[in-house]
Short mmCIF file of C-alpha atoms in Angstrom, two decimals:
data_model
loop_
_atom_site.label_atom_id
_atom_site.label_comp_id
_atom_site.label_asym_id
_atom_site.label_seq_id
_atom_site.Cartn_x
_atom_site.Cartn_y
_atom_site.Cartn_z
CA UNK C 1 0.00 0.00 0.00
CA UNK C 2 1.06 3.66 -0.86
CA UNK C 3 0.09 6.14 1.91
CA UNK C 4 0.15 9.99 1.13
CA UNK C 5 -0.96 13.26 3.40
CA UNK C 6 -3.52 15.62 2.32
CA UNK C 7 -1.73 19.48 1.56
CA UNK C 8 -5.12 20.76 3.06
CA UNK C 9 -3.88 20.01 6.74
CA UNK C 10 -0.57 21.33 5.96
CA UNK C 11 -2.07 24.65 5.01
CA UNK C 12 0.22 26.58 6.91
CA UNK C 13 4.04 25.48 5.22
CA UNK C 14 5.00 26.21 1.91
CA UNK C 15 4.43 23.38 -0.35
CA UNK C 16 8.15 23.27 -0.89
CA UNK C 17 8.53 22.52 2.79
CA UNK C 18 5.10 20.42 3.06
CA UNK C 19 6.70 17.96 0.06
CA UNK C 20 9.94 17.58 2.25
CA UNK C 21 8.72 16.89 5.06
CA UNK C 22 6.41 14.01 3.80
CA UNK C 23 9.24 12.60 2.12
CA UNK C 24 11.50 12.78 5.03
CA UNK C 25 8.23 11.13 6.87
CA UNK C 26 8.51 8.44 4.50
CA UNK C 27 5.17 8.80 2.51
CA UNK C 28 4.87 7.53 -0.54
CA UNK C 29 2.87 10.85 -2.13
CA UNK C 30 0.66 13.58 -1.66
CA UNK C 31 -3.04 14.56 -1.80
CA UNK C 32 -2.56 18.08 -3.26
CA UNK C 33 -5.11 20.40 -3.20
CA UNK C 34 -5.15 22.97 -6.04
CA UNK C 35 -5.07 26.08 -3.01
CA UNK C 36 -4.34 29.89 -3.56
CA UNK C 37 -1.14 28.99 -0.82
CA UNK C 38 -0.64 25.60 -3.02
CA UNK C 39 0.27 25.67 -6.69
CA UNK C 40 -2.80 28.41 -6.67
CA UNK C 41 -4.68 27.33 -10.74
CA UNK C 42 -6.12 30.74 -10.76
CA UNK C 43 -2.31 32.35 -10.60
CA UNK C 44 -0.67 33.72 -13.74
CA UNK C 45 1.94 31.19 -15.07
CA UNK C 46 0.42 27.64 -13.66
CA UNK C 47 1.95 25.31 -16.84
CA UNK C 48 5.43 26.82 -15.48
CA UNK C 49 4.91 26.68 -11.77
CA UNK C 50 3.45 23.27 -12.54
CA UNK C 51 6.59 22.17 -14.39
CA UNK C 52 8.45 22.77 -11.03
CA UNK C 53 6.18 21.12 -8.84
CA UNK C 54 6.35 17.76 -10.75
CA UNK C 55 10.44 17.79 -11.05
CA UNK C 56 10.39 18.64 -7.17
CA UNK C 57 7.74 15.42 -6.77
CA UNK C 58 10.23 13.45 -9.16
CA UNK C 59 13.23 14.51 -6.30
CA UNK C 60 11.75 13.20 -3.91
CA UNK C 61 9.70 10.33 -5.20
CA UNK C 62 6.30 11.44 -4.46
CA UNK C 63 3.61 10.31 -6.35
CA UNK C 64 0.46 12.52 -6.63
CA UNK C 65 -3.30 12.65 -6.70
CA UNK C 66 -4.66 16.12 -7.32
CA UNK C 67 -7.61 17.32 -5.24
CA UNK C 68 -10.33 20.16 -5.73
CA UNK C 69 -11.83 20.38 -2.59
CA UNK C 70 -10.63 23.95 -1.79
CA UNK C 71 -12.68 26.22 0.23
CA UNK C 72 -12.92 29.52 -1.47
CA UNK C 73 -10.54 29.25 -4.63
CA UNK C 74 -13.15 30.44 -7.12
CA UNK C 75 -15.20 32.58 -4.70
CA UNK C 76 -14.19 34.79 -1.30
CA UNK C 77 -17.39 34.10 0.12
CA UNK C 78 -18.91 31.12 -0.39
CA UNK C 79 -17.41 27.76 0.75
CA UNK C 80 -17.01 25.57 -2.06
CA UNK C 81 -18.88 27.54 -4.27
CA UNK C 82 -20.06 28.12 -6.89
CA UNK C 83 -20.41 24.19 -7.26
CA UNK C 84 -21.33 22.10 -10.22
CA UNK C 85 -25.12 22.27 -9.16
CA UNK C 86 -24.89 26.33 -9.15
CA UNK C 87 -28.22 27.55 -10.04
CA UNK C 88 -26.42 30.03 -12.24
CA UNK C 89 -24.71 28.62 -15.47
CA UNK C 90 -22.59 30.91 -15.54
CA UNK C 91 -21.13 29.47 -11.91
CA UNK C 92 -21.13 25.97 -12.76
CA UNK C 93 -19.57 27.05 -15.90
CA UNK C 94 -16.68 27.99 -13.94
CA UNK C 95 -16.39 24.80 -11.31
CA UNK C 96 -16.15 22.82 -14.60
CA UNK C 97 -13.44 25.02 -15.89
CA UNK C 98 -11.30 24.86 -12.41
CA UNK C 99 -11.62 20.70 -13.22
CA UNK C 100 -10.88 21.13 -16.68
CA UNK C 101 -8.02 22.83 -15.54
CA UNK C 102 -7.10 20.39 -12.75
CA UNK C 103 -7.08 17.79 -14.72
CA UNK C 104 -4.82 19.24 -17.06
CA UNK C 105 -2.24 19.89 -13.98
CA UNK C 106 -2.94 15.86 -13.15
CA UNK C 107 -1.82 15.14 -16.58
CA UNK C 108 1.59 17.18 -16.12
CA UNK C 109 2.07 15.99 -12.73
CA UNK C 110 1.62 12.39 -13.64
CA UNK C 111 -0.95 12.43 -10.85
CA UNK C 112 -3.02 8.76 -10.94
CA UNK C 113 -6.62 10.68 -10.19
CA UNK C 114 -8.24 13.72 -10.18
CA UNK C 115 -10.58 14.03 -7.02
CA UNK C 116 -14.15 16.19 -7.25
CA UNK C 117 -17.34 16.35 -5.51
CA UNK C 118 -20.67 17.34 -6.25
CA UNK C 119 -21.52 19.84 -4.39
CA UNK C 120 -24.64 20.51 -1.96
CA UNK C 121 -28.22 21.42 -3.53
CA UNK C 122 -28.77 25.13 -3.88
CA UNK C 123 -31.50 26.29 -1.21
CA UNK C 124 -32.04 29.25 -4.02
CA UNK C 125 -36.05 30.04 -4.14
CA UNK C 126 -37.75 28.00 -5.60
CA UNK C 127 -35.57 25.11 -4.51
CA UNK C 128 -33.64 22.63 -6.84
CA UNK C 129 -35.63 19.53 -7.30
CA UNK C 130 -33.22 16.19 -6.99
CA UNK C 131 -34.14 15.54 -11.10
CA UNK C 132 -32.75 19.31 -11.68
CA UNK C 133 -29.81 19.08 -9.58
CA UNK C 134 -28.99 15.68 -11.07
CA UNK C 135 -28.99 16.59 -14.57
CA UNK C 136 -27.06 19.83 -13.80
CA UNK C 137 -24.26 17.29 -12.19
CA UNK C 138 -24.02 15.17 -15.54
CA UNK C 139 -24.02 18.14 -17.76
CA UNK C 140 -21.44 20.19 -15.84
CA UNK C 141 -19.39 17.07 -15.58
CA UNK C 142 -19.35 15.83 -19.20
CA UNK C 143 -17.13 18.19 -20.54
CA UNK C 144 -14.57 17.64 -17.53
CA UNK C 145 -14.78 13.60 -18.64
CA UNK C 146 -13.73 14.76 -22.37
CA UNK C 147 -10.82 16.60 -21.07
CA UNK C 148 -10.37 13.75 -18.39
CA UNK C 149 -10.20 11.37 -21.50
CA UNK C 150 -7.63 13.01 -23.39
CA UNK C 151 -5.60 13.63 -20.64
CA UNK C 152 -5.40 9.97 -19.64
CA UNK C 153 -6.19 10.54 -16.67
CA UNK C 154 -9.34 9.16 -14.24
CA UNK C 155 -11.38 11.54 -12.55
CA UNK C 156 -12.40 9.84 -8.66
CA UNK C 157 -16.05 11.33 -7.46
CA UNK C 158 -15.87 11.26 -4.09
CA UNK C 159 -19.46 11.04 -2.04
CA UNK C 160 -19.13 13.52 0.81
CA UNK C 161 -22.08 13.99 3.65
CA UNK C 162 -24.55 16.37 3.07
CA UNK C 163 -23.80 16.60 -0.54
CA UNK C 164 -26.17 15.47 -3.39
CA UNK C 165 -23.63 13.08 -4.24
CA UNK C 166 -23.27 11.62 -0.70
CA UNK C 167 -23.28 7.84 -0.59
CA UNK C 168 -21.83 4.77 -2.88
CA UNK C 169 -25.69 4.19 -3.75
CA UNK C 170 -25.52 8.04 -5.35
CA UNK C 171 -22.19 7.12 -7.24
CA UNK C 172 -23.37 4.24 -9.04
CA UNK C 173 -26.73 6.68 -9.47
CA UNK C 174 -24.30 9.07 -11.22
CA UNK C 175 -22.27 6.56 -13.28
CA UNK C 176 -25.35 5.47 -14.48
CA UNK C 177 -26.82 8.68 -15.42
CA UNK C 178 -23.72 9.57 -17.57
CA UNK C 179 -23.90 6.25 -19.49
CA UNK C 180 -21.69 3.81 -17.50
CA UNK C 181 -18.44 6.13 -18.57
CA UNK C 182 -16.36 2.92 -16.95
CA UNK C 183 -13.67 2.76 -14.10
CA UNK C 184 -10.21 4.55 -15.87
CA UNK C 185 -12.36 6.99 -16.78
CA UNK C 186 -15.08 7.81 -13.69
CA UNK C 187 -14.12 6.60 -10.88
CA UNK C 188 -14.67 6.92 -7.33
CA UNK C 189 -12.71 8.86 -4.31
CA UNK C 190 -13.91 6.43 -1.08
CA UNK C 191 -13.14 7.99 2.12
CA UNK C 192 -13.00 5.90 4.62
CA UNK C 193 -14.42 8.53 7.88
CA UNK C 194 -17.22 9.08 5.36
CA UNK C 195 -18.15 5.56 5.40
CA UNK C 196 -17.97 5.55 8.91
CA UNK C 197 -20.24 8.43 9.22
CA UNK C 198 -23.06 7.09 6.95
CA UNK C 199 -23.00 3.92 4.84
CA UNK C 200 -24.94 1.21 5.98
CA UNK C 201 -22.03 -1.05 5.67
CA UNK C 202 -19.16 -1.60 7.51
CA UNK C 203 -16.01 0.52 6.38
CA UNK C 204 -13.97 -2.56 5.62
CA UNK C 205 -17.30 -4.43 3.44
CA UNK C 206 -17.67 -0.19 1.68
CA UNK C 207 -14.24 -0.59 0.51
CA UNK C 208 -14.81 -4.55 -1.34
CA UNK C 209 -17.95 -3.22 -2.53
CA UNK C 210 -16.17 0.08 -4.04
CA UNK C 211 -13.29 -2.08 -5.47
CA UNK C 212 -13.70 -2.05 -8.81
CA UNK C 213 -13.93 1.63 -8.87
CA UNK C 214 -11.28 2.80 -6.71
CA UNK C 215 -9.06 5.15 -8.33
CA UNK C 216 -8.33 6.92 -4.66
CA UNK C 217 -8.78 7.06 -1.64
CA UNK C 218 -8.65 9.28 2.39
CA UNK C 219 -8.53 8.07 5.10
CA UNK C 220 -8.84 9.37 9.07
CA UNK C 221 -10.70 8.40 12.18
CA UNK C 222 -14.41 9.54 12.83
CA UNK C 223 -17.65 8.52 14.32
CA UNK C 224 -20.77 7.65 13.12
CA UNK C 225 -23.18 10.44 12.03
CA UNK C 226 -20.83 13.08 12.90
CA UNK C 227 -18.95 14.39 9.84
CA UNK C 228 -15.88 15.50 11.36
CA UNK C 229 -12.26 14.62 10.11
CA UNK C 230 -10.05 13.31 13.56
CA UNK C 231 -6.90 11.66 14.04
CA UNK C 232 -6.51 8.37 14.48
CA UNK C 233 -7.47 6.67 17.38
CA UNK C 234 -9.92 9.53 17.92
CA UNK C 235 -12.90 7.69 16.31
CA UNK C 236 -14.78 5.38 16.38
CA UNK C 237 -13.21 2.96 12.95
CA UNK C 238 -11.53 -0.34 13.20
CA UNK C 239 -8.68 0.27 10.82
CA UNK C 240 -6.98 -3.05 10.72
CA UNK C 241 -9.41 -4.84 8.57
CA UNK C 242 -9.98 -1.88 6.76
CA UNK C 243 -6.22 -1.71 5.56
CA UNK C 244 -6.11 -5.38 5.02
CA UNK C 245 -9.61 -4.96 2.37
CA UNK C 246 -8.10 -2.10 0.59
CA UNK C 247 -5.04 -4.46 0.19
CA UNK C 248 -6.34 -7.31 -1.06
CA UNK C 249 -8.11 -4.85 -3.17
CA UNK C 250 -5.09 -4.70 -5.52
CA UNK C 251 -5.36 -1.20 -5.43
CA UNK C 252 -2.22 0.85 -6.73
CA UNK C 253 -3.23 4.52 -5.69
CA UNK C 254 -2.71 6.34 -2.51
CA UNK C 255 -4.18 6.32 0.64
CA UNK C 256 -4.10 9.86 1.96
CA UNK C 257 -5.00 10.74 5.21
CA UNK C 258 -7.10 13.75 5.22
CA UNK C 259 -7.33 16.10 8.30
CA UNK C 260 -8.00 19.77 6.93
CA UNK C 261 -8.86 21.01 10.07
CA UNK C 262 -5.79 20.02 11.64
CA UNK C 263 -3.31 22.54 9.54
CA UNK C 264 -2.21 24.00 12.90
CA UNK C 265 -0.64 20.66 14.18
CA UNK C 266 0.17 19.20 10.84
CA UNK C 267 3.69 18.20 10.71
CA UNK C 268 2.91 16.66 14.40
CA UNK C 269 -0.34 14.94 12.62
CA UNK C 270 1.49 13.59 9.64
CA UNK C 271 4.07 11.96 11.73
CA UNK C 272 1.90 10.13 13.80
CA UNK C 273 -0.25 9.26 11.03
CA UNK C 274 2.04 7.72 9.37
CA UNK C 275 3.10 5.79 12.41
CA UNK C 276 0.04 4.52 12.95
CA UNK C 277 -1.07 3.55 9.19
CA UNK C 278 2.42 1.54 9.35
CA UNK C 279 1.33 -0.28 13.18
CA UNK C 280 -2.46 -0.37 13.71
CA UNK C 281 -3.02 -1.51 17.47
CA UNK C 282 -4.75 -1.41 19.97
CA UNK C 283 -8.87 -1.12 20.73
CA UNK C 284 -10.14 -0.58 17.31
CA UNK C 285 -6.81 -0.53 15.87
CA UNK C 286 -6.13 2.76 17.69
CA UNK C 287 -3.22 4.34 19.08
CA UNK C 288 -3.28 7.86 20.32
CA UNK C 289 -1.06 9.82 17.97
#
């Protein structure tokens, strides 16, 4: 297995100094988030700046997945927005050009996934009915999976609470709806908290079920019905038979633990994480980090 560390809880270094200290950590890669502090895609000069970033991931034998889940890249104001679901074209017009774009930096990274989410349903008056929202999803996403194609590279949907896209059940609702795309082409982001906080299955029996689609994956601790990202041991998950599923999965991408809200402790976080993903113990498999 290939373990990585999210740059969204390592907000506060440089990415210079983030990439160095997971490779002196002894991660395999990195879950980078395209941030305004983090190889910004909105910044003048990104095929350049790009260029850099993949010979400094090449120094230190990183691999990469790129991630999209930044708070207010495209708009000062509203978290995640506009989204893919935006009632305004205009708005989802631009979400699909950030992934357009992301993928693109994938491609020159040699990044194994692009990550995305849907987005929540607009509260906008009169609401967004589900058959709306969903059709907006497949139509701002289609033109990402043409760029996705040429690019070689997959693009992972991750379900995410509270999102129209929220469960495994709404992934397969999605693949579906855009025509069965296939696997290295849409595929699926699986955290494992999330499956914690609301499948109906275990988080070990989530990943078998999400095998064939796995084109990454996050990982951290939580508790069920409470979306909130915590360290491990801090939950409520049983990780050893989840890390023995995901490797008798076969799976070749990286694992990246995912604590966002932990940028103020994140070298301290990443260290232990990585500690722990190496020696599960304990009650649930926990250790405190």
């Amino acid at each position: 297995m290939r373990f990585g560390y999210g740059t969204n809880g390592l907000t506060d270094l440089r990415l210079e100094d983030a990439l160095v200290l997971l490779a002196d950590l002894g991660y395999d890669g990195v879950g980078l988030t395209l941030d305004h502090m983090h190889l910004d895609p909105l910044a003048p000069d990104l095929a350049a700046r790009t260029s850099r970033v993949a010979r400094r991931l090449g120094d230190l034998g990183l691999g990469v997945t790129v991630e999209t889940g930044a708070r207010y890249v495209l708009d000062p104001r509203r978290k995640h927005g506009p989204s893919l679901l935006d009632p305004d074209p205009d708005g989802r017009a631009a979400r699909t050009r950030l992934l357009r774009r992301a993928v693109q930096v994938a491609a020159d990274l040699g990044a194994h996934a692009v990550h995305c989410f849907s987005g929540t349903t607009p509260h906008d008056i009169p609401p967004t009915d589900t058959a709306t929202a969903w059709k907006r999803l497949g139509d701002s996403l289609a033109p990402v999976l043409d760029t996705a194609a040429a690019a070689g590279v997959p693009l992972a949907v991750e379900p995410e609470p509270g999102h129209l896209l929220a469960t495994l059940a709404d992934f397969h609702h999605l693949r579906r709806h855009l025509g069965d795309p296939g696997p290295d082409l849409l595929g699926l982001t699986l955290d494992i908290g999330h499956c914690q906080c609301l499948e109906p299955a275990t988080p070990a029996d989530c990943v078998r079920d999400a095998a064939p689609w796995l084109r990454h994956v996050q990982i951290e601790d939580m508790r069920r019905g409470i979306h909130e990202h915590l360290p491990f041991g801090d939950g409520e998950i049983d990780f050893p038979p989840v890390l023995e599923a995901l490797a008798a999965t076969g799976y070749q991408g990286l694992t990246v633990v995912e604590l966002p809200r932990h940028s103020h402790a994140g070298p301290e976080l990443a260290r232990a994480s990585i500690d722990f993903l190496r020696h599960p113990a304990g009650p649930k498999g926990a250790t405190a980090p």
